Tab-separated table of C-alpha atoms and ligand atoms in Angstrom:
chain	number	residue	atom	x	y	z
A	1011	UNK	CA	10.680	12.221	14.576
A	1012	UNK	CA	10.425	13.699	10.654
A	1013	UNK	CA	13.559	14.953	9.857
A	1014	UNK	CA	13.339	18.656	8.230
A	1015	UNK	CA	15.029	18.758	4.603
A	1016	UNK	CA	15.233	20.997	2.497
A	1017	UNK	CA	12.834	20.021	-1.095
A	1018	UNK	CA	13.685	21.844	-4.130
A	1019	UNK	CA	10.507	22.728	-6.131
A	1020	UNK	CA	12.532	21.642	-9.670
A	1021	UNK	CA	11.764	18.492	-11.136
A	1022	UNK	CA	13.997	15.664	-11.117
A	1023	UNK	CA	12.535	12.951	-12.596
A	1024	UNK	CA	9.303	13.151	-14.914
A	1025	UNK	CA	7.173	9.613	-15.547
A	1026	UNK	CA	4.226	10.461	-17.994
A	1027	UNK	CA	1.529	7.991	-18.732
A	1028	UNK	CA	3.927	4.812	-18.301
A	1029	UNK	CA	2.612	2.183	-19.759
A	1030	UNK	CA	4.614	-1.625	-19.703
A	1031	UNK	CA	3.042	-4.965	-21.042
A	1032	UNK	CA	4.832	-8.504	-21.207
A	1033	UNK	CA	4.663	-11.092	-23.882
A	1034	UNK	CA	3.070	-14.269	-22.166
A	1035	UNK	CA	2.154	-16.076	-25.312
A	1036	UNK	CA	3.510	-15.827	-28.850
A	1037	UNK	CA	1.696	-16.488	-31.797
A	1038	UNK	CA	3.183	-19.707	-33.014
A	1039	UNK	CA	0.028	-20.102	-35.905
A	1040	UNK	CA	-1.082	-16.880	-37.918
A	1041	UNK	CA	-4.150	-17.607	-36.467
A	1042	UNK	CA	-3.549	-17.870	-33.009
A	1043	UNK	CA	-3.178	-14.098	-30.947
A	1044	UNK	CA	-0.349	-13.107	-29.276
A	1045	UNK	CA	-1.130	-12.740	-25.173
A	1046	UNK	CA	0.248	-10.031	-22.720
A	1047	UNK	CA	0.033	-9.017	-19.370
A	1048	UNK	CA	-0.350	-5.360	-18.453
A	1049	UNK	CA	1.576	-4.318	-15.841
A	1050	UNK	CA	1.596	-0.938	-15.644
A	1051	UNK	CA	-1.429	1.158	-17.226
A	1052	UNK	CA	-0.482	4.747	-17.741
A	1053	UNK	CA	1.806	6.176	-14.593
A	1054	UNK	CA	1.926	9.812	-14.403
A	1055	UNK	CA	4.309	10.992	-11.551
A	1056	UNK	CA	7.116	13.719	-10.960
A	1057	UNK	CA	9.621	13.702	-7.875
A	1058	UNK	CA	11.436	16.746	-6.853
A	1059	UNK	CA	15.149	17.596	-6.025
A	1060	UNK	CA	15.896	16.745	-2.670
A	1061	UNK	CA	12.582	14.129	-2.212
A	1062	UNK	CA	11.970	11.326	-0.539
A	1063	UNK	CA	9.260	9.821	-2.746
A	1064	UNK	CA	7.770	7.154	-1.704
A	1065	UNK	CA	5.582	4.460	-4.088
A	1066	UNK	CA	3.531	1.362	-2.055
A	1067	UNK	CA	1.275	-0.843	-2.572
A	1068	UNK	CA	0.680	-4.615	-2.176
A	1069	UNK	CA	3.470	-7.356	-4.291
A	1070	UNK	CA	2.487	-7.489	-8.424
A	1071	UNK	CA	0.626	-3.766	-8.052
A	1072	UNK	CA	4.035	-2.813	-10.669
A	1073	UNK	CA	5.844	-0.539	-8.219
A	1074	UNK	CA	9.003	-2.637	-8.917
A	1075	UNK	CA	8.184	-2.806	-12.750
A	1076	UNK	CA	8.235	0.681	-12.230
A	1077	UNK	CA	11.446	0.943	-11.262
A	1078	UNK	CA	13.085	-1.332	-13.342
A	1079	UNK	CA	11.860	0.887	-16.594
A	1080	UNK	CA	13.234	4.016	-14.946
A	1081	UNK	CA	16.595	2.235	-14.583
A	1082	UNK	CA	16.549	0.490	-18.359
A	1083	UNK	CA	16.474	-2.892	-16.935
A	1084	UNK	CA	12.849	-3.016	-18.490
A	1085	UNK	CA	12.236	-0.635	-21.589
A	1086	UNK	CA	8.626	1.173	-21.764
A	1087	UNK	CA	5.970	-0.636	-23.801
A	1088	UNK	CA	4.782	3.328	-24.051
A	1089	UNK	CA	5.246	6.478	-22.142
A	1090	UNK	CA	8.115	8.926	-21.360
A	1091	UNK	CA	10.900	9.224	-18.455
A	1092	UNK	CA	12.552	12.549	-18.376
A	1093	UNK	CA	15.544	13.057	-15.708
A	1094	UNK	CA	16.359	16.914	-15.556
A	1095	UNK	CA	14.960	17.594	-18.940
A	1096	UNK	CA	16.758	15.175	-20.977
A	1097	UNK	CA	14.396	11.934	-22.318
A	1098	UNK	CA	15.571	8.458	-20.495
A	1099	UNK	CA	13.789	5.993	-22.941
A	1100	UNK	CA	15.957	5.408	-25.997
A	1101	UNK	CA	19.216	7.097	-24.560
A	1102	UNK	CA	22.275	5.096	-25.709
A	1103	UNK	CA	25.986	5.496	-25.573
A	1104	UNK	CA	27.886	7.694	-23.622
A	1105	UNK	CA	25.383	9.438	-22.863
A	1106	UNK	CA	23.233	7.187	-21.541
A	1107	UNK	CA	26.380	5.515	-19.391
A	1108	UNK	CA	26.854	9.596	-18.274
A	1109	UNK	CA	22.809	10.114	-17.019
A	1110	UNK	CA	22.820	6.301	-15.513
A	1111	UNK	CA	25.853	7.058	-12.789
A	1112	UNK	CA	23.421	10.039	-11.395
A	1113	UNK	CA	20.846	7.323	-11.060
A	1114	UNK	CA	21.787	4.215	-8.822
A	1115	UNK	CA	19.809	1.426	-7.534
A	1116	UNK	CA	19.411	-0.677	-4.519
A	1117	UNK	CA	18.549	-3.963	-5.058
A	1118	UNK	CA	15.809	-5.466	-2.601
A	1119	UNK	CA	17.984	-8.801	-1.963
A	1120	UNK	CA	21.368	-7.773	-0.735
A	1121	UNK	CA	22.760	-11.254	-1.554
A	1122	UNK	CA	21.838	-11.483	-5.047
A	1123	UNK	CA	23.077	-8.060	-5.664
A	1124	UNK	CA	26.798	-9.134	-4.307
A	1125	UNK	CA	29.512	-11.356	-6.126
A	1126	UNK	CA	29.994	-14.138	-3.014
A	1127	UNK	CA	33.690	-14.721	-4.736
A	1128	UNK	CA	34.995	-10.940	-4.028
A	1129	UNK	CA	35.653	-9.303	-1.424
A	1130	UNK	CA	33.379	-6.404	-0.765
A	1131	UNK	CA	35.867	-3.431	-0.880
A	1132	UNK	CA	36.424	-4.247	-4.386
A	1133	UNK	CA	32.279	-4.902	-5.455
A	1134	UNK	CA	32.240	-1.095	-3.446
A	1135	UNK	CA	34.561	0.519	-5.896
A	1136	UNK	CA	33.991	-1.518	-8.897
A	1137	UNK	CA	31.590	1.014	-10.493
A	1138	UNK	CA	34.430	3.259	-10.730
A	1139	UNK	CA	36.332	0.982	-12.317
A	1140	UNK	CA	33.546	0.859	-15.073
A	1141	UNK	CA	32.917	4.536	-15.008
A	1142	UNK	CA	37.171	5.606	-15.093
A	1143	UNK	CA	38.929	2.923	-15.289
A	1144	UNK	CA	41.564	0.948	-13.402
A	1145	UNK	CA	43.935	3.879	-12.849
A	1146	UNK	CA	42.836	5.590	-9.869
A	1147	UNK	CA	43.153	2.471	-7.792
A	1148	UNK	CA	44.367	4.030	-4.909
A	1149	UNK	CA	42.021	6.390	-3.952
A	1150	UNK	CA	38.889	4.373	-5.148
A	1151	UNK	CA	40.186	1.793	-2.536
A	1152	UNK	CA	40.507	5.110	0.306
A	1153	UNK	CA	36.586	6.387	-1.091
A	1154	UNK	CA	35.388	2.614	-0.623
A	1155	UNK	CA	36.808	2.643	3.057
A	1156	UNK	CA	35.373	6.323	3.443
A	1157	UNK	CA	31.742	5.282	2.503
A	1158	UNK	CA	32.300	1.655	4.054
A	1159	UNK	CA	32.814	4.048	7.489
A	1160	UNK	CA	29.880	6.361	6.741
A	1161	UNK	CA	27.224	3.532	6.741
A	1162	UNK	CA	28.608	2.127	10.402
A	1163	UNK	CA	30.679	-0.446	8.817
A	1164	UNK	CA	34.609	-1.107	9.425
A	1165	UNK	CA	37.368	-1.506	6.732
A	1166	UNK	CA	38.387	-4.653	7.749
A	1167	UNK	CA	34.355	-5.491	7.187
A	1168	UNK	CA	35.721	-4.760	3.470
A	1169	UNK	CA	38.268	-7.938	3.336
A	1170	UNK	CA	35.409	-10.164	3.937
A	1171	UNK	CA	33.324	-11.850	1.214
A	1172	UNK	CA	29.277	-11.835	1.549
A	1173	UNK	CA	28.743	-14.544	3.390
A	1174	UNK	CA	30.419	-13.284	6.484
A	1175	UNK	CA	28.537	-10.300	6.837
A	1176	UNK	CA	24.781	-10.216	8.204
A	1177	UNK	CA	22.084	-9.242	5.751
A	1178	UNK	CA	21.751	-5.693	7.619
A	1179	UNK	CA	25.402	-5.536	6.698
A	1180	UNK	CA	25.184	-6.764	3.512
A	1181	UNK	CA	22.332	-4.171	2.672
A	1182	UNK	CA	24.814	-1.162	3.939
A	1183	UNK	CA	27.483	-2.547	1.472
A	1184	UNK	CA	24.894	-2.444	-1.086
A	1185	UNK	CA	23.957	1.245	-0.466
A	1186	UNK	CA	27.901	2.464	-0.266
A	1187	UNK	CA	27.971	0.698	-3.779
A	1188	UNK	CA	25.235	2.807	-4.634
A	1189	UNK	CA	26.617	5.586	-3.569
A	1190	UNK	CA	30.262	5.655	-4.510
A	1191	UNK	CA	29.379	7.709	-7.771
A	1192	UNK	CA	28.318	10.318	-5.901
A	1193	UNK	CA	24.668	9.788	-7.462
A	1194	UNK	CA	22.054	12.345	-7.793
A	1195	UNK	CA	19.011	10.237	-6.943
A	1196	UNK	CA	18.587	6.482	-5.176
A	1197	UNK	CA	16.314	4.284	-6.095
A	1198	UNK	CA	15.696	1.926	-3.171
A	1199	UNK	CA	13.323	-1.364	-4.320
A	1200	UNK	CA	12.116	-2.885	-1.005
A	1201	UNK	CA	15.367	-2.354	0.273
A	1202	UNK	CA	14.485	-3.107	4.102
A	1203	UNK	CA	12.269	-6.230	2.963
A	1204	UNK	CA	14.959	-9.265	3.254
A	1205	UNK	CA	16.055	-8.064	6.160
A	1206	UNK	CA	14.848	-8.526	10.049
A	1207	UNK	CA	12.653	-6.296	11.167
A	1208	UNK	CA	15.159	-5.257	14.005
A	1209	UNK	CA	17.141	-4.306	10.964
A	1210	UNK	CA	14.676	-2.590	8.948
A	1211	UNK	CA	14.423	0.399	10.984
A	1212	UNK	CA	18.165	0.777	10.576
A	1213	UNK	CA	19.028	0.792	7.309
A	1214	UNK	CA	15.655	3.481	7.099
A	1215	UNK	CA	17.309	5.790	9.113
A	1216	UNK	CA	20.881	4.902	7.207
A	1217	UNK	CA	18.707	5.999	4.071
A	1218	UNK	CA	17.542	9.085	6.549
A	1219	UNK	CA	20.938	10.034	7.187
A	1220	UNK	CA	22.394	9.821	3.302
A	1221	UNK	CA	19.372	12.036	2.467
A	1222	UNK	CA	20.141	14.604	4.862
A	1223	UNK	CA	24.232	14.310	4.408
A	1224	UNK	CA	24.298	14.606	0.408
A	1225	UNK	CA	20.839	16.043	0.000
A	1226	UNK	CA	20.333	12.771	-2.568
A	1227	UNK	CA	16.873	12.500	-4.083
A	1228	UNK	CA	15.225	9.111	-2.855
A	1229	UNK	CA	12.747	7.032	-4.630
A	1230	UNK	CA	11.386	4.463	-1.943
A	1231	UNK	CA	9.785	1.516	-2.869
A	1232	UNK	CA	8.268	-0.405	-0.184
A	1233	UNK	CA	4.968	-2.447	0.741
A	1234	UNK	CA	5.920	-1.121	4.068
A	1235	UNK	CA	3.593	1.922	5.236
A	1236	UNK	CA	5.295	2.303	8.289
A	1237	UNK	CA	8.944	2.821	6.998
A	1238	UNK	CA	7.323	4.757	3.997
A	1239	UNK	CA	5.702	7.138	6.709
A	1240	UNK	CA	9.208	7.814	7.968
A	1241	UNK	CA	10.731	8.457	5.458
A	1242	UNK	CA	9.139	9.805	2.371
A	1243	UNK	CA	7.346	13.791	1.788
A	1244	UNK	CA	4.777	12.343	-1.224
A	1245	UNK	CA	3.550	9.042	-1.865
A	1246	UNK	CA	2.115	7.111	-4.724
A	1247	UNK	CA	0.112	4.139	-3.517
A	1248	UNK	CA	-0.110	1.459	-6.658
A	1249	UNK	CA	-2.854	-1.182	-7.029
A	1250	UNK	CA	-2.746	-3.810	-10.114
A	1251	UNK	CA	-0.371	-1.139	-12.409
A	1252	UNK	CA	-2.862	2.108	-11.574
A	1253	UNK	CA	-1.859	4.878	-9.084
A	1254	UNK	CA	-4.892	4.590	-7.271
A	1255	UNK	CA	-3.991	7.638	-4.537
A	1256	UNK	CA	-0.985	10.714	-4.249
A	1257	UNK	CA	-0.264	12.628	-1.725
A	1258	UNK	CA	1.599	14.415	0.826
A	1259	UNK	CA	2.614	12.148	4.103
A	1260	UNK	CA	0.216	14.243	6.092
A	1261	UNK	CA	-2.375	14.359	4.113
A	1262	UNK	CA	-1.928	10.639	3.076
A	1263	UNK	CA	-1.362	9.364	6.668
A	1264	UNK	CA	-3.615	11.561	8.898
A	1265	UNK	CA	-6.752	11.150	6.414
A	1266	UNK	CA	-6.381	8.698	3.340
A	1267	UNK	CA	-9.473	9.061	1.210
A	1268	UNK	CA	-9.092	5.525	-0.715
A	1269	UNK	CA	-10.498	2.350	0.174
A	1270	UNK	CA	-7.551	0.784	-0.525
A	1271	UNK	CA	-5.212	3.116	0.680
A	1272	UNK	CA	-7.183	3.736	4.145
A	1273	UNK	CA	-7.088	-0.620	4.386
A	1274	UNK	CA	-3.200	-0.455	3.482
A	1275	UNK	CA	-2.859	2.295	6.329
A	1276	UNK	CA	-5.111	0.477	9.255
A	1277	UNK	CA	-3.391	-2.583	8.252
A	1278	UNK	CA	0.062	-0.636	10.247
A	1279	UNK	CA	0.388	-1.742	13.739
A	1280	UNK	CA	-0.276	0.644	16.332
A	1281	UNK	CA	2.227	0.316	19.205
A	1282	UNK	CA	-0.575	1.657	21.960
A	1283	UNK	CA	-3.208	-0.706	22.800
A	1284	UNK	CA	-5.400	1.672	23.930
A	1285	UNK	CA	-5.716	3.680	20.855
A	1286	UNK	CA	-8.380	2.457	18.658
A	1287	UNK	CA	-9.360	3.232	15.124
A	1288	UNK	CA	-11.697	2.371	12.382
A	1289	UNK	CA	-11.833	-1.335	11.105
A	1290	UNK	CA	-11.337	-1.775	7.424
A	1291	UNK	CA	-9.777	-4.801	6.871
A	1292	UNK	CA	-8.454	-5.824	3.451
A	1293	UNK	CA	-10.478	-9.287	2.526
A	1294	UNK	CA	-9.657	-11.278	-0.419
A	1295	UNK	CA	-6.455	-12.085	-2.686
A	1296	UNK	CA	-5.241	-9.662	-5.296
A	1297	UNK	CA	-6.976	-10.306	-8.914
A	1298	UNK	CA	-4.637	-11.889	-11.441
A	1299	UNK	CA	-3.311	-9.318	-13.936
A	1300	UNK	CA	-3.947	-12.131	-16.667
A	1301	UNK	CA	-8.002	-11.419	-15.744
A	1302	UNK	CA	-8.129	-8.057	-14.157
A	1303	UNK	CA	-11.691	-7.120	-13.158
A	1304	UNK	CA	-14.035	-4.838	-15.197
A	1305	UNK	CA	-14.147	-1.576	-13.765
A	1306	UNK	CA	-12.492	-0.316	-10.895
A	1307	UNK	CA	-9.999	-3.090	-10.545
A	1308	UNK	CA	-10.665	-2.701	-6.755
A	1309	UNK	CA	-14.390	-3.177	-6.581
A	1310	UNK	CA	-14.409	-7.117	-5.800
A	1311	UNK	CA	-12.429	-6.117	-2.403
A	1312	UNK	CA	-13.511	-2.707	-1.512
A	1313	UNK	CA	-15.913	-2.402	1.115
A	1314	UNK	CA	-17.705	0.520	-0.387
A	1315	UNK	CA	-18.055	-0.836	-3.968
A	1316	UNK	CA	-21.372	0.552	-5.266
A	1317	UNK	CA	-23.152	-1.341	-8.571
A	1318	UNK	CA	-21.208	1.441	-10.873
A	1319	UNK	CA	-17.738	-0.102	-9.662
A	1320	UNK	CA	-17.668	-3.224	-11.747
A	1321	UNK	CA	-18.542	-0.792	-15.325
A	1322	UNK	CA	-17.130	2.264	-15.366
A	1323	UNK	CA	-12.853	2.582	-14.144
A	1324	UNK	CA	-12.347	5.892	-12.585
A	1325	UNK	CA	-9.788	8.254	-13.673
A	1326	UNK	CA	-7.337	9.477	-11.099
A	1327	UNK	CA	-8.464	13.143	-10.375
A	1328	UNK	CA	-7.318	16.462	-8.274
A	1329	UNK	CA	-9.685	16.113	-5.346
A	1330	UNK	CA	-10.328	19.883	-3.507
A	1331	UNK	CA	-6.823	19.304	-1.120
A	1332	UNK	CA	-4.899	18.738	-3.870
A	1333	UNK	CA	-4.114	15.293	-3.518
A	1334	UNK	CA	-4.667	13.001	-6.618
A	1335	UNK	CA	-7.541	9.481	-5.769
A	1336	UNK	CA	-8.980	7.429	-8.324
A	1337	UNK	CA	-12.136	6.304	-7.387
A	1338	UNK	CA	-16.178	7.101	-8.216
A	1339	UNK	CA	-17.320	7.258	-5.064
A	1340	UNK	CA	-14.750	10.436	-4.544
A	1341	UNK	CA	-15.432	11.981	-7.749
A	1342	UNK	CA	-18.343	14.839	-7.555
A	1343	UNK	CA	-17.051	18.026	-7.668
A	1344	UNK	CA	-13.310	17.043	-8.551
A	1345	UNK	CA	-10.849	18.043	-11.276
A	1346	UNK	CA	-10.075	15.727	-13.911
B	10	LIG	FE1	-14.325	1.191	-4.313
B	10	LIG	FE2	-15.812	1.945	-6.369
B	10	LIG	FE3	-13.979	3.588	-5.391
B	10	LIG	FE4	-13.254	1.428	-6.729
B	10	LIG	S1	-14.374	3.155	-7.532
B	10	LIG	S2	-12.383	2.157	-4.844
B	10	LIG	S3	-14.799	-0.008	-6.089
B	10	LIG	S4	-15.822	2.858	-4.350
């Protein structure tokens, strides 16, 4: 069942026309050009206070690229990142250090985000360590426990190192990390995808339950339409570094208007046999981003590609409902 939260109308976190390339060949000989790939191609999004946002699309469509320039592990080729007004690109110092504790992430590979040589408890409260120091030591030890407790987890589960604790576990340790600076917004990178799927559903409704306790803002990255459906009020689905569809989860669930988008969504299992729905299955492999097709980067998969497709790249646009689609065959009578 959707849980009911309360979703302030202020902005939280601006993106505006995001762009990100990556150096692939330098020029060794004046005459030779330098080569990139384009990853992301102009991302214009905003998330609320209070939001479960939710951003999906297929591996290499940039929603992780994404979140890696929101959280400065990538910087912006172009393109702007404001968090409550103040700019994010550029930011240095204290100030930066200030604005990054209100921002945490969760990594999608619990494992890799842990130190196998320390014992949990103290990778839970080390960010307070960084943030204020040793001297507290005490009670950062008693607000590890605390949030150790709050996602279903035991303090003697703290004593142990990594490798004694299941992945599910693992991935709960990771998100009391995340949240033991009391952070204003999460920014979960397929956080359920390492895990089993008789996991995933868990640490969703873990998520769920943070949301609803501490009324944290969630970005929610995931190739998962399923979880995303649970979880998140607005999606952005991605294809090859374009938003190619935004919307509300009813509008986005109930009637998705892109080919790729309405693929993505019959691709999600239904549990009832007997329910039947409309066949549109995905065919072919994603395009390299090297050689990204003329046009609608889409068009050699989509099932409705008309001759226009392949020359002209549609721009995404305000369709009558108010959701946002990028693509020509949804275009008459839209706003740009
Ligand atoms: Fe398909 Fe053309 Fe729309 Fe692209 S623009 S999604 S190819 S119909």
């Amino acid at each position: 069942m959707d849980t009911v939260i309360d979703i302030k109308t202020e902005e939280m976190l601006k993106v505006e026309n995001l762009t990100k390339k990556f150096l692939i060949k330098k020029q060794k000989m004046p005459w030779q050009k330098k080569k990139y790939v384009h990853v992301l191609n102009g991302i214009n999004f905003t998330i609320n206070e209070g939001e479960a946002f939710g951003l999906v699309g297929e591996s290499g469509c940039g929603k992780s690229t994404t979140a890696k320039v929101i959280m400065d592990i990538y910087s912006p080729t172009t393109g702007s990142i404001k968090y409550n007004s103040t700019e994010l690109t550029g930011l240095k110092g204290k100030e930066k250090k200030a604005i990054r504790k209100d921002i945490q992430y969760v990594f999608q590979d619990p494992m890799g985000a842990l130190n196998p040589r320390i014992a949990v408890i103290e990778q839970i409260y080390e960010p307070l360590i960084i943030h204020y120091g040793r001297k507290g030591h005490k009670e950062y030890y008693k607000k590890a426990v605390d949030l150790l407790e709050s996602v279903g987890m035991k303090e003697a589960h703290g004593k142990m190192y990594p490798h004694q604790l299941s992945g599910g576990q693992r991935q709960r340790v990771v998100l009391a990390r995340a949240m033991i600076l009391e952070p204003e917004m999460l920014i979960c990178d397929e956080p359920i995808s390492a895990l089993d799927v008789s996991i995933q559903a868990q640490v969703v409704n873990l998520l769920m339950k943070i949301r609803e306790e501490k009324g944290i803002t969630l970005l929610f990255i995931s190739h998962d339409l399923s979880m995303v459906r649970h979880l998140c009020d607005r999606t952005v689905v991605m294809y090859m570094g374009n938003i190619v569809e935004f919307a509300d989860r009813e509008t986005l669930f109930n009637n998705p208007l892109h080919p790729y988008t309405k693929s993505l969504i019959n691709a999600i299992p239904i549990p009832d046999p007997r329910i039947k729905r409309e066949e549109t299955i995905l065919e072919g492999e994603i395009p390299s981003l090297l050689h990204p097709p003329s046009g609608c980067r889409f068009h050699p998969r989509c099932p409705i590609a008309m001759p226009e497709c392949s020359i002209r790249e549609p721009e995404l646009k305000i369709l009558p409902d108010g959701r946002q689609a990028a693509c020509l065959a949804l275009e008459e009578g839209v706003k740009s």
